[in-house]
PDB file of C-alpha atoms in Angstrom:
ATOM      1  CA  MET A 187     109.009  80.326-286.969  1.00 68.00           C
ATOM      2  CA  LEU A 188     107.462  77.986-284.412  1.00 72.00           C
ATOM      3  CA  ASN A 189     105.188  76.575-287.083  1.00 74.00           C
ATOM      4  CA  VAL A 190     108.209  75.841-289.297  1.00 72.00           C
ATOM      5  CA  LEU A 191     109.866  73.980-286.416  1.00 76.00           C
ATOM      6  CA  PHE A 192     106.648  72.061-285.796  1.00 78.00           C
ATOM      7  CA  LEU A 193     106.397  71.034-289.449  1.00 75.00           C
ATOM      8  CA  ALA A 194     110.076  70.048-289.527  1.00 75.00           C
ATOM      9  CA  SER A 195     109.567  67.710-286.571  1.00 76.00           C
ATOM     10  CA  ILE A 196     106.523  66.177-288.262  1.00 77.00           C
ATOM     11  CA  VAL A 197     108.458  65.627-291.484  1.00 73.00           C
ATOM     12  CA  PHE A 198     111.289  63.949-289.518  1.00 76.00           C
ATOM     13  CA  LEU A 199     108.917  61.377-287.989  1.00 76.00           C
ATOM     14  CA  PRO A 200     109.319  58.763-290.791  1.00 75.00           C
ATOM     15  CA  VAL A 201     113.068  58.672-290.096  1.00 76.00           C
ATOM     16  CA  THR A 202     112.458  57.531-286.530  1.00 78.00           C
ATOM     17  CA  VAL A 203     109.986  54.923-287.754  1.00 75.00           C
ATOM     18  CA  VAL A 204     112.686  53.546-290.067  1.00 76.00           C
ATOM     19  CA  PHE A 205     114.976  53.256-287.035  1.00 78.00           C
ATOM     20  CA  PHE A 206     112.359  51.010-285.420  1.00 74.00           C
ATOM     21  CA  TYR A 207     112.246  48.823-288.510  1.00 72.00           C
ATOM     22  CA  GLY A 208     116.013  48.635-288.730  1.00 75.00           C
ATOM     23  CA  TYR A 209     117.084  48.295-285.099  1.00 78.00           C
ATOM     24  CA  GLY A 210     114.022  47.062-283.261  1.00 76.00           C
ATOM     25  CA  ASN A 211     112.619  48.203-279.953  1.00 78.00           C
ATOM     26  CA  GLN A 212     115.854  49.375-278.334  1.00 83.00           C
ATOM     27  CA  ALA A 213     116.147  52.065-275.686  1.00 84.00           C
ATOM     28  CA  ALA A 214     118.231  54.356-277.899  1.00 85.00           C
ATOM     29  CA  VAL A 215     115.793  53.987-280.779  1.00 84.00           C
ATOM     30  CA  TRP A 216     112.871  54.838-278.531  1.00 85.00           C
ATOM     31  CA  GLN A 217     114.714  57.848-277.142  1.00 85.00           C
ATOM     32  CA  VAL A 218     115.309  59.196-280.646  1.00 85.00           C
ATOM     33  CA  PHE A 219     111.630  58.741-281.445  1.00 85.00           C
ATOM     34  CA  ALA A 220     110.532  60.299-278.148  1.00 87.00           C
ATOM     35  CA  THR A 221     112.873  63.248-278.634  1.00 87.00           C
ATOM     36  CA  THR A 222     111.187  64.127-281.912  1.00 86.00           C
ATOM     37  CA  GLN A 223     107.834  63.846-280.138  1.00 86.00           C
ATOM     38  CA  VAL A 224     109.050  66.207-277.422  1.00 88.00           C
ATOM     39  CA  VAL A 225     110.049  68.745-280.053  1.00 87.00           C
ATOM     40  CA  THR A 226     106.693  68.388-281.800  1.00 86.00           C
ATOM     41  CA  SER A 227     104.533  68.592-278.675  1.00 86.00           C
ATOM     42  CA  ALA A 228     106.625  71.304-276.994  1.00 88.00           C
ATOM     43  CA  THR A 229     106.518  73.425-280.140  1.00 88.00           C
ATOM     44  CA  LEU A 230     102.758  73.014-280.282  1.00 86.00           C
ATOM     45  CA  LEU A 231     102.556  74.087-276.640  1.00 86.00           C
ATOM     46  CA  LEU A 232     104.724  77.141-277.317  1.00 88.00           C
ATOM     47  CA  MET A 233     102.548  78.097-280.279  1.00 87.00           C
ATOM     48  CA  TRP A 234      99.503  77.902-278.035  1.00 84.00           C
ATOM     49  CA  VAL A 235     101.163  79.969-275.300  1.00 85.00           C
ATOM     50  CA  VAL A 236     102.250  82.632-277.783  1.00 85.00           C
ATOM     51  CA  ALA A 237      98.736  82.762-279.213  1.00 84.00           C
ATOM     52  CA  ARG A 238      97.295  83.276-275.731  1.00 81.00           C
ATOM     53  CA  VAL A 239      99.868  85.838-274.602  1.00 83.00           C
ATOM     54  CA  ASP A 240      99.633  87.874-277.799  1.00 80.00           C
ATOM     55  CA  HIS A 241      95.812  87.673-277.798  1.00 78.00           C
ATOM     56  CA  LEU A 242      95.669  85.912-281.156  1.00 77.00           C
ATOM     57  CA  LEU A 243      92.784  83.675-280.145  1.00 75.00           C
ATOM     58  CA  ASP A 244      89.134  84.379-280.751  1.00 72.00           C
ATOM     59  CA  SER A 245      87.781  86.459-277.894  1.00 71.00           C
ATOM     60  CA  GLU A 246      84.666  84.284-277.797  1.00 69.00           C
ATOM     61  CA  VAL A 247      86.611  81.130-276.888  1.00 71.00           C
ATOM     62  CA  PRO A 248      85.382  79.979-273.444  1.00 74.00           C
ATOM     63  CA  PRO A 249      87.976  80.318-270.639  1.00 77.00           C
ATOM     64  CA  GLU A 250      87.371  76.720-269.619  1.00 75.00           C
ATOM     65  CA  TYR A 251      88.337  75.556-273.102  1.00 73.00           C
ATOM     66  CA  LEU A 252      91.572  77.531-272.842  1.00 78.00           C
ATOM     67  CA  SER A 253      92.398  75.840-269.540  1.00 80.00           C
ATOM     68  CA  TYR A 254      91.645  72.337-270.784  1.00 77.00           C
ATOM     69  CA  THR A 255      93.660  72.846-273.965  1.00 80.00           C
ATOM     70  CA  THR A 256      96.643  74.253-272.076  1.00 83.00           C
ATOM     71  CA  ALA A 257      96.601  71.293-269.697  1.00 83.00           C
ATOM     72  CA  ARG A 258      96.347  68.824-272.568  1.00 82.00           C
ATOM     73  CA  LEU A 259      99.213  70.393-274.491  1.00 84.00           C
ATOM     74  CA  PHE A 260     101.322  70.474-271.315  1.00 86.00           C
ATOM     75  CA  VAL A 261     100.701  66.856-270.306  1.00 87.00           C
ATOM     76  CA  ILE A 262     101.951  65.222-273.512  1.00 86.00           C
ATOM     77  CA  PRO A 263     105.535  66.651-273.602  1.00 88.00           C
ATOM     78  CA  ILE A 264     105.917  66.013-269.854  1.00 89.00           C
ATOM     79  CA  GLY A 265     104.985  62.372-270.298  1.00 89.00           C
ATOM     80  CA  THR A 266     107.279  62.046-273.295  1.00 88.00           C
ATOM     81  CA  LEU A 267     110.214  63.498-271.355  1.00 90.00           C
ATOM     82  CA  LEU A 268     109.580  61.017-268.543  1.00 91.00           C
ATOM     83  CA  SER A 269     109.576  58.156-271.025  1.00 90.00           C
ATOM     84  CA  ILE A 270     112.994  59.212-272.352  1.00 89.00           C
ATOM     85  CA  GLY A 271     114.511  58.933-268.880  1.00 90.00           C
ATOM     86  CA  ILE A 272     112.768  55.677-267.991  1.00 90.00           C
ATOM     87  CA  ALA A 273     113.917  54.127-271.288  1.00 88.00           C
ATOM     88  CA  PHE A 274     117.406  53.848-269.751  1.00 89.00           C
ATOM     89  CA  TYR A 275     115.953  51.224-267.404  1.00 89.00           C
ATOM     90  CA  ASN A 276     113.047  49.637-269.269  1.00 88.00           C
ATOM     91  CA  VAL A 277     111.916  50.574-272.754  1.00 87.00           C
ATOM     92  CA  TRP A 278     108.542  48.833-272.426  1.00 88.00           C
ATOM     93  CA  VAL A 279     107.656  50.829-269.323  1.00 90.00           C
ATOM     94  CA  ALA A 280     108.815  53.987-271.097  1.00 88.00           C
ATOM     95  CA  GLU A 281     106.507  53.305-274.013  1.00 87.00           C
ATOM     96  CA  GLY A 282     103.655  52.570-271.627  1.00 90.00           C
ATOM     97  CA  ILE A 283     104.164  55.903-269.865  1.00 89.00           C
ATOM     98  CA  PHE A 284     104.246  57.696-273.198  1.00 87.00           C
ATOM     99  CA  LEU A 285     100.944  56.109-274.227  1.00 88.00           C
ATOM    100  CA  PHE A 286      99.401  56.804-270.816  1.00 89.00           C
ATOM    101  CA  PHE A 287     100.173  60.521-270.958  1.00 86.00           C
ATOM    102  CA  TYR A 288      99.091  60.700-274.576  1.00 82.00           C
ATOM    103  CA  VAL A 289      95.736  59.111-273.745  1.00 84.00           C
ATOM    104  CA  LEU A 290      95.470  61.369-270.692  1.00 84.00           C
ATOM    105  CA  GLY A 291      95.942  64.420-272.888  1.00 79.00           C
ATOM    106  CA  TRP A 292      93.194  63.360-275.250  1.00 75.00           C
ATOM    107  CA  SER A 293      90.967  62.421-272.316  1.00 78.00           C
ATOM    108  CA  LEU A 294      91.134  66.012-271.122  1.00 73.00           C
ATOM    109  CA  ARG A 295      89.837  67.107-274.479  1.00 69.00           C
ATOM    110  CA  SER A 296      87.029  64.549-274.398  1.00 68.00           C
ATOM    111  CA  LEU A 297      86.163  65.614-270.859  1.00 70.00           C
ATOM    112  CA  TYR A 298      85.631  69.190-271.974  1.00 64.00           C
ATOM    113  CA  TYR A 299      83.367  68.236-274.863  1.00 63.00           C
ATOM    114  CA  ARG A 300      81.385  65.868-272.666  1.00 65.00           C
ATOM    115  CA  ARG A 301      80.689  68.746-270.320  1.00 66.00           C
ATOM    116  CA  HIS A 302      79.874  71.095-273.202  1.00 60.00           C
ATOM    117  CA  ARG A 303      77.915  69.035-275.680  1.00 57.00           C
ATOM    118  CA  GLY A 304      77.484  70.725-279.026  1.00 54.00           C
ATOM    119  CA  SER A 305      80.655  72.789-278.740  1.00 52.00           C
ATOM    120  CA  GLY A 306      82.577  70.114-280.628  1.00 56.00           C
ATOM    121  CA  TYR A 307      80.925  71.097-283.903  1.00 60.00           C
ATOM    122  CA  LEU A 308      82.941  73.642-285.837  1.00 65.00           C
ATOM    123  CA  GLU A 309      81.961  75.413-289.020  1.00 68.00           C
ATOM    124  CA  GLY A 310      83.782  74.691-292.255  1.00 73.00           C
ATOM    125  CA  THR A 311      85.836  71.800-293.624  1.00 81.00           C
ATOM    126  CA  THR A 312      88.666  73.707-295.300  1.00 81.00           C
ATOM    127  CA  ARG A 313      91.522  72.112-293.382  1.00 80.00           C
ATOM    128  CA  ILE A 314      90.116  68.600-293.812  1.00 87.00           C
ATOM    129  CA  CYS A 315      89.816  69.120-297.557  1.00 87.00           C
ATOM    130  CA  SER A 316      93.277  70.658-297.712  1.00 86.00           C
ATOM    131  CA  ILE A 317      95.058  67.729-296.075  1.00 86.00           C
ATOM    132  CA  THR A 318      93.006  65.308-298.168  1.00 89.00           C
ATOM    133  CA  ASP A 319      94.059  67.070-301.362  1.00 88.00           C
ATOM    134  CA  ASN A 320      97.714  67.018-300.305  1.00 86.00           C
ATOM    135  CA  MET A 321      97.792  63.381-299.229  1.00 88.00           C
ATOM    136  CA  THR A 322      95.916  62.277-302.332  1.00 88.00           C
ATOM    137  CA  ALA A 323      98.506  64.091-304.429  1.00 86.00           C
ATOM    138  CA  VAL A 324     101.253  62.249-302.536  1.00 84.00           C
ATOM    139  CA  ALA A 325      99.550  58.895-303.127  1.00 87.00           C
ATOM    140  CA  ILE A 326      99.157  59.619-306.833  1.00 84.00           C
ATOM    141  CA  THR A 327     102.825  60.585-307.026  1.00 81.00           C
ATOM    142  CA  PHE A 328     103.941  57.351-305.370  1.00 82.00           C
ATOM    143  CA  LEU A 329     101.786  55.250-307.683  1.00 81.00           C
ATOM    144  CA  ILE A 330     104.548  55.662-310.227  1.00 76.00           C
ATOM    145  CA  ALA A 331     106.970  53.909-307.845  1.00 72.00           C
ATOM    146  CA  ALA A 332     106.101  50.509-309.315  1.00 70.00           C
ATOM    147  CA  ILE A 333     107.067  51.621-312.807  1.00 74.00           C
ATOM    148  CA  THR A 334     110.202  53.345-311.544  1.00 74.00           C
ATOM    149  CA  GLY A 335     111.230  50.183-309.698  1.00 73.00           C
ATOM    150  CA  THR A 336     110.667  48.088-312.810  1.00 72.00           C
ATOM    151  CA  LEU A 337     112.766  50.469-314.867  1.00 73.00           C
ATOM    152  CA  LEU A 338     115.609  50.404-312.335  1.00 74.00           C
ATOM    153  CA  SER A 339     115.553  46.604-312.160  1.00 76.00           C
ATOM    154  CA  ASN A 340     115.857  46.439-315.954  1.00 76.00           C
ATOM    155  CA  ILE A 341     118.373  49.239-316.311  1.00 76.00           C
ATOM    156  CA  HIS A 342     121.093  46.847-317.500  1.00 78.00           C
ATOM    157  CA  GLN A 343     118.804  45.177-320.024  1.00 79.00           C
ATOM    158  CA  PRO A 344     118.413  46.316-323.638  1.00 82.00           C
ATOM    159  CA  PHE A 345     116.201  49.356-324.079  1.00 75.00           C
ATOM    160  CA  ALA A 346     113.463  47.369-325.802  1.00 79.00           C
ATOM    161  CA  THR A 347     113.283  44.960-322.856  1.00 80.00           C
ATOM    162  CA  ALA A 348     113.107  47.760-320.306  1.00 76.00           C
ATOM    163  CA  LEU A 349     110.484  49.611-322.335  1.00 78.00           C
ATOM    164  CA  GLY A 350     108.403  46.459-322.674  1.00 81.00           C
ATOM    165  CA  ALA A 351     108.512  45.887-318.915  1.00 77.00           C
ATOM    166  CA  VAL A 352     107.413  49.468-318.259  1.00 75.00           C
ATOM    167  CA  LEU A 353     104.606  49.316-320.813  1.00 80.00           C
ATOM    168  CA  GLY A 354     103.413  46.069-319.245  1.00 78.00           C
ATOM    169  CA  GLU A 355     102.754  47.844-315.950  1.00 77.00           C
ATOM    170  CA  LEU A 356     101.161  50.964-317.412  1.00 80.00           C
ATOM    171  CA  PRO A 357      97.574  49.586-317.456  1.00 81.00           C
ATOM    172  CA  VAL A 358      97.587  48.928-313.706  1.00 80.00           C
ATOM    173  CA  TYR A 359      99.136  52.339-313.041  1.00 83.00           C
ATOM    174  CA  CYS A 360      96.630  54.184-315.224  1.00 84.00           C
ATOM    175  CA  PHE A 361      93.710  52.303-313.708  1.00 85.00           C
ATOM    176  CA  SER A 362      94.874  53.014-310.144  1.00 86.00           C
ATOM    177  CA  LEU A 363      95.409  56.660-311.030  1.00 86.00           C
ATOM    178  CA  LEU A 364      91.849  56.950-312.316  1.00 87.00           C
ATOM    179  CA  ILE A 365      90.375  55.151-309.303  1.00 89.00           C
ATOM    180  CA  VAL A 366      92.214  57.371-306.825  1.00 90.00           C
ATOM    181  CA  GLY A 367      91.076  60.361-308.852  1.00 88.00           C
ATOM    182  CA  PHE A 368      87.470  59.171-308.733  1.00 88.00           C
ATOM    183  CA  TYR A 369      87.666  58.664-304.972  1.00 91.00           C
ATOM    184  CA  TRP A 370      89.059  62.163-304.600  1.00 91.00           C
ATOM    185  CA  LEU A 371      86.234  63.484-306.762  1.00 88.00           C
ATOM    186  CA  SER A 372      83.646  61.685-304.612  1.00 90.00           C
ATOM    187  CA  HIS A 373      85.294  63.094-301.493  1.00 92.00           C
ATOM    188  CA  HIS A 374      85.103  66.558-303.042  1.00 91.00           C
ATOM    189  CA  ARG A 375      81.396  66.156-303.822  1.00 88.00           C
ATOM    190  CA  ILE A 376      80.598  64.986-300.305  1.00 91.00           C
ATOM    191  CA  TYR A 377      82.463  67.824-298.642  1.00 90.00           C
ATOM    192  CA  MET A 378      80.697  70.359-300.824  1.00 88.00           C
ATOM    193  CA  VAL A 379      77.586  69.390-298.858  1.00 89.00           C
ATOM    194  CA  ILE A 380      79.166  68.943-295.414  1.00 89.00           C
ATOM    195  CA  ARG A 381      79.153  72.308-293.636  1.00 86.00           C
ATOM    196  CA  ARG A 382      80.527  71.464-290.194  1.00 85.00           C
ATOM    197  CA  HIS A 383      83.023  69.083-288.673  1.00 84.00           C
ATOM    198  CA  ASN A 384      83.918  67.472-285.376  1.00 84.00           C
ATOM    199  CA  MET A 385      86.664  65.168-284.145  1.00 81.00           C
ATOM    200  CA  MET A 386      84.844  62.034-285.242  1.00 87.00           C
ATOM    201  CA  LEU A 387      84.672  63.319-288.810  1.00 90.00           C
ATOM    202  CA  ILE A 388      88.376  64.160-288.682  1.00 89.00           C
ATOM    203  CA  TRP A 389      89.262  60.627-287.544  1.00 90.00           C
ATOM    204  CA  LEU A 390      86.999  59.066-290.158  1.00 93.00           C
ATOM    205  CA  ASN A 391      88.678  61.219-292.775  1.00 94.00           C
ATOM    206  CA  PHE A 392      92.081  60.043-291.553  1.00 93.00           C
ATOM    207  CA  ALA A 393      90.899  56.443-291.926  1.00 94.00           C
ATOM    208  CA  PHE A 394      89.917  57.241-295.509  1.00 95.00           C
ATOM    209  CA  LEU A 395      93.324  58.829-296.091  1.00 93.00           C
ATOM    210  CA  LEU A 396      95.026  55.722-294.698  1.00 93.00           C
ATOM    211  CA  CYS A 397      93.276  53.702-297.392  1.00 93.00           C
ATOM    212  CA  ILE A 398      94.346  56.236-300.012  1.00 93.00           C
ATOM    213  CA  GLU A 399      97.970  56.088-298.852  1.00 91.00           C
ATOM    214  CA  LEU A 400      97.880  52.282-299.097  1.00 91.00           C
ATOM    215  CA  GLN A 401      97.069  52.531-302.790  1.00 90.00           C
ATOM    216  CA  PRO A 402     100.728  52.714-303.958  1.00 88.00           C
ATOM    217  CA  PRO A 403     101.952  49.538-302.180  1.00 89.00           C
ATOM    218  CA  PHE A 404      98.927  47.501-303.264  1.00 90.00           C
ATOM    219  CA  ASN A 405      99.293  48.894-306.771  1.00 87.00           C
ATOM    220  CA  THR A 406     102.957  47.850-306.776  1.00 84.00           C
ATOM    221  CA  LEU A 407     102.068  44.361-305.568  1.00 86.00           C
ATOM    222  CA  HIS A 408      99.440  43.921-308.247  1.00 85.00           C
ATOM    223  CA  ALA A 409     101.700  45.305-310.972  1.00 80.00           C
ATOM    224  CA  THR A 410     104.611  43.098-309.889  1.00 81.00           C
ATOM    225  CA  TYR A 411     102.557  39.912-309.501  1.00 84.00           C
ATOM    226  CA  PRO A 412      99.643  40.379-311.932  1.00 80.00           C
ATOM    227  CA  LYS A 413      98.866  36.658-312.092  1.00 85.00           C
ATOM    228  CA  SER A 414      98.758  36.184-308.330  1.00 88.00           C
ATOM    229  CA  GLN A 415      95.237  35.638-307.060  1.00 90.00           C
ATOM    230  CA  LEU A 416      96.162  36.853-303.576  1.00 92.00           C
ATOM    231  CA  THR A 417      97.614  40.183-304.726  1.00 91.00           C
ATOM    232  CA  THR A 418      94.579  40.800-306.933  1.00 91.00           C
ATOM    233  CA  ILE A 419      92.241  40.119-304.011  1.00 93.00           C
ATOM    234  CA  LEU A 420      94.291  42.432-301.791  1.00 93.00           C
ATOM    235  CA  TYR A 421      94.155  45.145-304.450  1.00 92.00           C
ATOM    236  CA  ALA A 422      90.384  44.813-304.844  1.00 92.00           C
ATOM    237  CA  SER A 423      89.914  44.721-301.072  1.00 94.00           C
ATOM    238  CA  ASN A 424      91.872  47.931-300.620  1.00 94.00           C
ATOM    239  CA  GLN A 425      89.772  49.650-303.257  1.00 93.00           C
ATOM    240  CA  ALA A 426      86.579  48.383-301.643  1.00 94.00           C
ATOM    241  CA  VAL A 427      87.578  49.501-298.142  1.00 95.00           C
ATOM    242  CA  THR A 428      88.548  52.932-299.484  1.00 95.00           C
ATOM    243  CA  GLY A 429      85.123  53.399-301.024  1.00 94.00           C
ATOM    244  CA  LEU A 430      83.341  52.064-297.951  1.00 95.00           C
ATOM    245  CA  MET A 431      85.226  54.517-295.732  1.00 95.00           C
ATOM    246  CA  LEU A 432      83.929  57.314-297.923  1.00 94.00           C
ATOM    247  CA  LEU A 433      80.428  55.917-297.470  1.00 94.00           C
ATOM    248  CA  VAL A 434      80.889  55.799-293.681  1.00 95.00           C
ATOM    249  CA  ILE A 435      81.959  59.460-293.722  1.00 95.00           C
ATOM    250  CA  TRP A 436      78.846  60.424-295.637  1.00 94.00           C
ATOM    251  CA  LEU A 437      76.448  58.377-293.508  1.00 93.00           C
ATOM    252  CA  TYR A 438      77.957  59.786-290.316  1.00 93.00           C
ATOM    253  CA  ALA A 439      77.736  63.368-291.566  1.00 91.00           C
ATOM    254  CA  ALA A 440      74.239  62.977-293.002  1.00 91.00           C
ATOM    255  CA  ARG A 441      72.597  61.108-290.136  1.00 88.00           C
ATOM    256  CA  GLY A 442      70.064  63.445-288.607  1.00 87.00           C
ATOM    257  CA  HIS A 443      71.656  66.229-290.692  1.00 86.00           C
ATOM    258  CA  ARG A 444      74.475  66.144-288.151  1.00 86.00           C
ATOM    259  CA  LEU A 445      77.034  67.960-290.301  1.00 87.00           C
ATOM    260  CA  ILE A 446      75.099  68.894-293.424  1.00 88.00           C
ATOM    261  CA  ASP A 447      72.539  71.532-294.318  1.00 83.00           C
ATOM    262  CA  LYS A 448      68.982  70.991-293.167  1.00 82.00           C
ATOM    263  CA  SER A 449      67.904  71.794-296.723  1.00 83.00           C
ATOM    264  CA  ILE A 450      69.277  68.471-298.009  1.00 86.00           C
ATOM    265  CA  ASP A 451      66.311  66.118-298.208  1.00 86.00           C
ATOM    266  CA  GLY A 452      66.267  62.373-297.665  1.00 86.00           C
ATOM    267  CA  SER A 453      66.230  61.486-301.363  1.00 86.00           C
ATOM    268  CA  GLN A 454      69.408  63.482-301.964  1.00 87.00           C
ATOM    269  CA  ILE A 455      71.107  61.802-299.007  1.00 89.00           C
ATOM    270  CA  ILE A 456      70.197  58.359-300.343  1.00 91.00           C
ATOM    271  CA  SER A 457      71.235  59.325-303.884  1.00 87.00           C
ATOM    272  CA  ILE A 458      74.698  60.399-302.742  1.00 89.00           C
ATOM    273  CA  ALA A 459      75.048  57.279-300.585  1.00 91.00           C
ATOM    274  CA  LEU A 460      74.184  54.992-303.500  1.00 89.00           C
ATOM    275  CA  ARG A 461      76.584  56.821-305.790  1.00 89.00           C
ATOM    276  CA  VAL A 462      79.385  56.428-303.240  1.00 90.00           C
ATOM    277  CA  LEU A 463      78.493  52.775-302.601  1.00 91.00           C
ATOM    278  CA  LEU A 464      78.659  51.709-306.244  1.00 90.00           C
ATOM    279  CA  PRO A 465      82.481  51.548-306.763  1.00 90.00           C
ATOM    280  CA  PRO A 466      83.248  49.538-303.596  1.00 92.00           C
ATOM    281  CA  MET A 467      80.407  47.137-304.406  1.00 93.00           C
ATOM    282  CA  ILE A 468      81.947  46.501-307.820  1.00 92.00           C
ATOM    283  CA  PHE A 469      85.290  45.685-306.197  1.00 93.00           C
ATOM    284  CA  ILE A 470      83.638  43.455-303.591  1.00 93.00           C
ATOM    285  CA  LEU A 471      81.760  41.525-306.276  1.00 92.00           C
ATOM    286  CA  SER A 472      84.951  41.240-308.301  1.00 91.00           C
ATOM    287  CA  ILE A 473      86.533  39.135-305.550  1.00 91.00           C
ATOM    288  CA  ALA A 474      84.142  36.319-306.480  1.00 89.00           C
ATOM    289  CA  ILE A 475      85.302  36.606-310.097  1.00 90.00           C
ATOM    290  CA  ILE A 476      88.955  36.594-309.020  1.00 90.00           C
ATOM    291  CA  LEU A 477      88.442  33.261-307.271  1.00 88.00           C
ATOM    292  CA  PHE A 478      87.513  31.711-310.626  1.00 87.00           C
ATOM    293  CA  ARG A 479      89.267  33.816-313.283  1.00 84.00           C
ATOM    294  CA  ASN A 480      91.912  36.183-311.990  1.00 85.00           C
ATOM    295  CA  ASP A 481      92.533  37.734-315.402  1.00 81.00           C
ATOM    296  CA  LEU A 482      88.897  38.818-315.830  1.00 85.00           C
ATOM    297  CA  ALA A 483      88.850  41.013-312.731  1.00 84.00           C
ATOM    298  CA  ILE A 484      90.245  44.128-314.388  1.00 82.00           C
ATOM    299  CA  TYR A 485      87.530  44.020-317.061  1.00 85.00           C
ATOM    300  CA  PHE A 486      84.907  43.971-314.338  1.00 88.00           C
ATOM    301  CA  TRP A 487      86.676  46.840-312.576  1.00 88.00           C
ATOM    302  CA  LEU A 488      86.337  48.908-315.745  1.00 88.00           C
ATOM    303  CA  LEU A 489      82.667  49.248-314.811  1.00 88.00           C
ATOM    304  CA  VAL A 490      83.771  51.789-312.199  1.00 87.00           C
ATOM    305  CA  ILE A 491      85.266  54.006-314.888  1.00 86.00           C
ATOM    306  CA  VAL A 492      82.324  53.519-317.259  1.00 87.00           C
ATOM    307  CA  LEU A 493      79.761  54.377-314.592  1.00 85.00           C
ATOM    308  CA  GLU A 494      81.778  57.371-313.414  1.00 82.00           C
ATOM    309  CA  VAL A 495      82.008  58.725-316.956  1.00 82.00           C
ATOM    310  CA  ILE A 496      78.263  58.215-317.424  1.00 85.00           C
ATOM    311  CA  ASP A 497      77.632  60.079-314.177  1.00 79.00           C
ATOM    312  CA  LEU A 498      79.878  62.960-315.248  1.00 78.00           C
ATOM    313  CA  VAL A 499      78.123  63.226-318.624  1.00 82.00           C
ATOM    314  CA  TYR A 500      74.719  63.093-316.939  1.00 78.00           C
ATOM    315  CA  ARG A 501      75.686  65.855-314.527  1.00 74.00           C
ATOM    316  CA  ARG A 502      76.970  68.016-317.357  1.00 75.00           C
ATOM    317  CA  VAL A 503      73.793  67.535-319.405  1.00 77.00           C
ATOM    318  CA  ARG A 504      71.627  68.272-316.378  1.00 73.00           C
ATOM    319  CA  ARG A 505      73.549  71.462-315.619  1.00 69.00           C
ATOM    320  CA  GLY A 506      73.130  72.527-319.232  1.00 64.00           C
ATOM    321  CA  SER A 507      69.382  71.935-319.129  1.00 64.00           C
ATOM    322  CA  HIS A 508      69.099  73.908-315.893  1.00 55.00           C
ATOM    323  CA  LYS A 509      70.924  76.830-317.492  1.00 54.00           C
ATOM    324  CA  GLU A 510      68.530  76.757-320.437  1.00 52.00           C
ATOM    325  CA  VAL A 511      65.537  76.769-318.089  1.00 47.00           C
ATOM    326  CA  ARG A 512      66.951  79.760-316.209  1.00 50.00           C
ATOM    327  CA  ALA A 513      67.636  81.594-319.469  1.00 44.00           C
ATOM    328  CA  GLU A 514      64.051  81.033-320.617  1.00 47.00           C
ATOM    329  CA  ALA A 515      62.754  82.199-317.249  1.00 45.00           C
ATOM    330  CA  ASP A 516      64.804  85.387-317.489  1.00 47.00           C
ATOM    331  CA  VAL A 517      63.384  86.083-320.938  1.00 45.00           C
TER     332      VAL A 517
END
């Protein structure tokens, strides 16, 4: 039940953000936002308390970790409540107090891991992969927004006109869909090798997800203004940054075998890095082409799809040859 309440408060967060866009930095707007944060943080605290009281936590969790976590979860709602009251007098001070207590809460966490180096590494990446899968699915769903908007704007036009407008935007949509799919596939391959995680990996993954979630608006811009050099550069830049974030994740995880198996040798690490680097490099190089011939960029981008298909075919052939070798060995 507490988890449902926590998720409901998280889902409500975009509504409060819209209030900021619509009404600016007013005291009442901040208080609505802060109230949702109180519900979220207080619910999280209650979940933690229930887990401790009912002995639902791992018995091997160090007592000091329990104390630090309790303090951190307690500090954030207290600071948020203070900010609600202070907002009646000065909204800027209220926001500053909110940020101060939020940073204080995270500092307590950092303090624990500084005192217990090595304890920040946790086995498994299931939750990271799960949220990545979900947010990628959301991004793919919203890619269709450009086509939906075009259809709605032409709803009073003859059917042939509306259909022509929709068909005109399909290439950009299909290309973006494939690129997001390829990035998800690369993410999947990387996390098949990564065995552990820490907070830095989580934040890097969130940065990657931010780039993924920016795909729909940049796709809409490019589909709406296909002849604009600026929108094409922005689209290519977003694709490049997305791929580079994936590369950063891999390099961070692989450095010194920080989060990957010791059995992975250097050549495999370099091979994966080069494979991840290829798509963003194509988009970076395409910016030079865009500066001269905007309409040729998409043909250059098709290299990403061609190379990905070649890689998939190569992997399939290699797996087949390995199976044949095993079969012969068994005989």
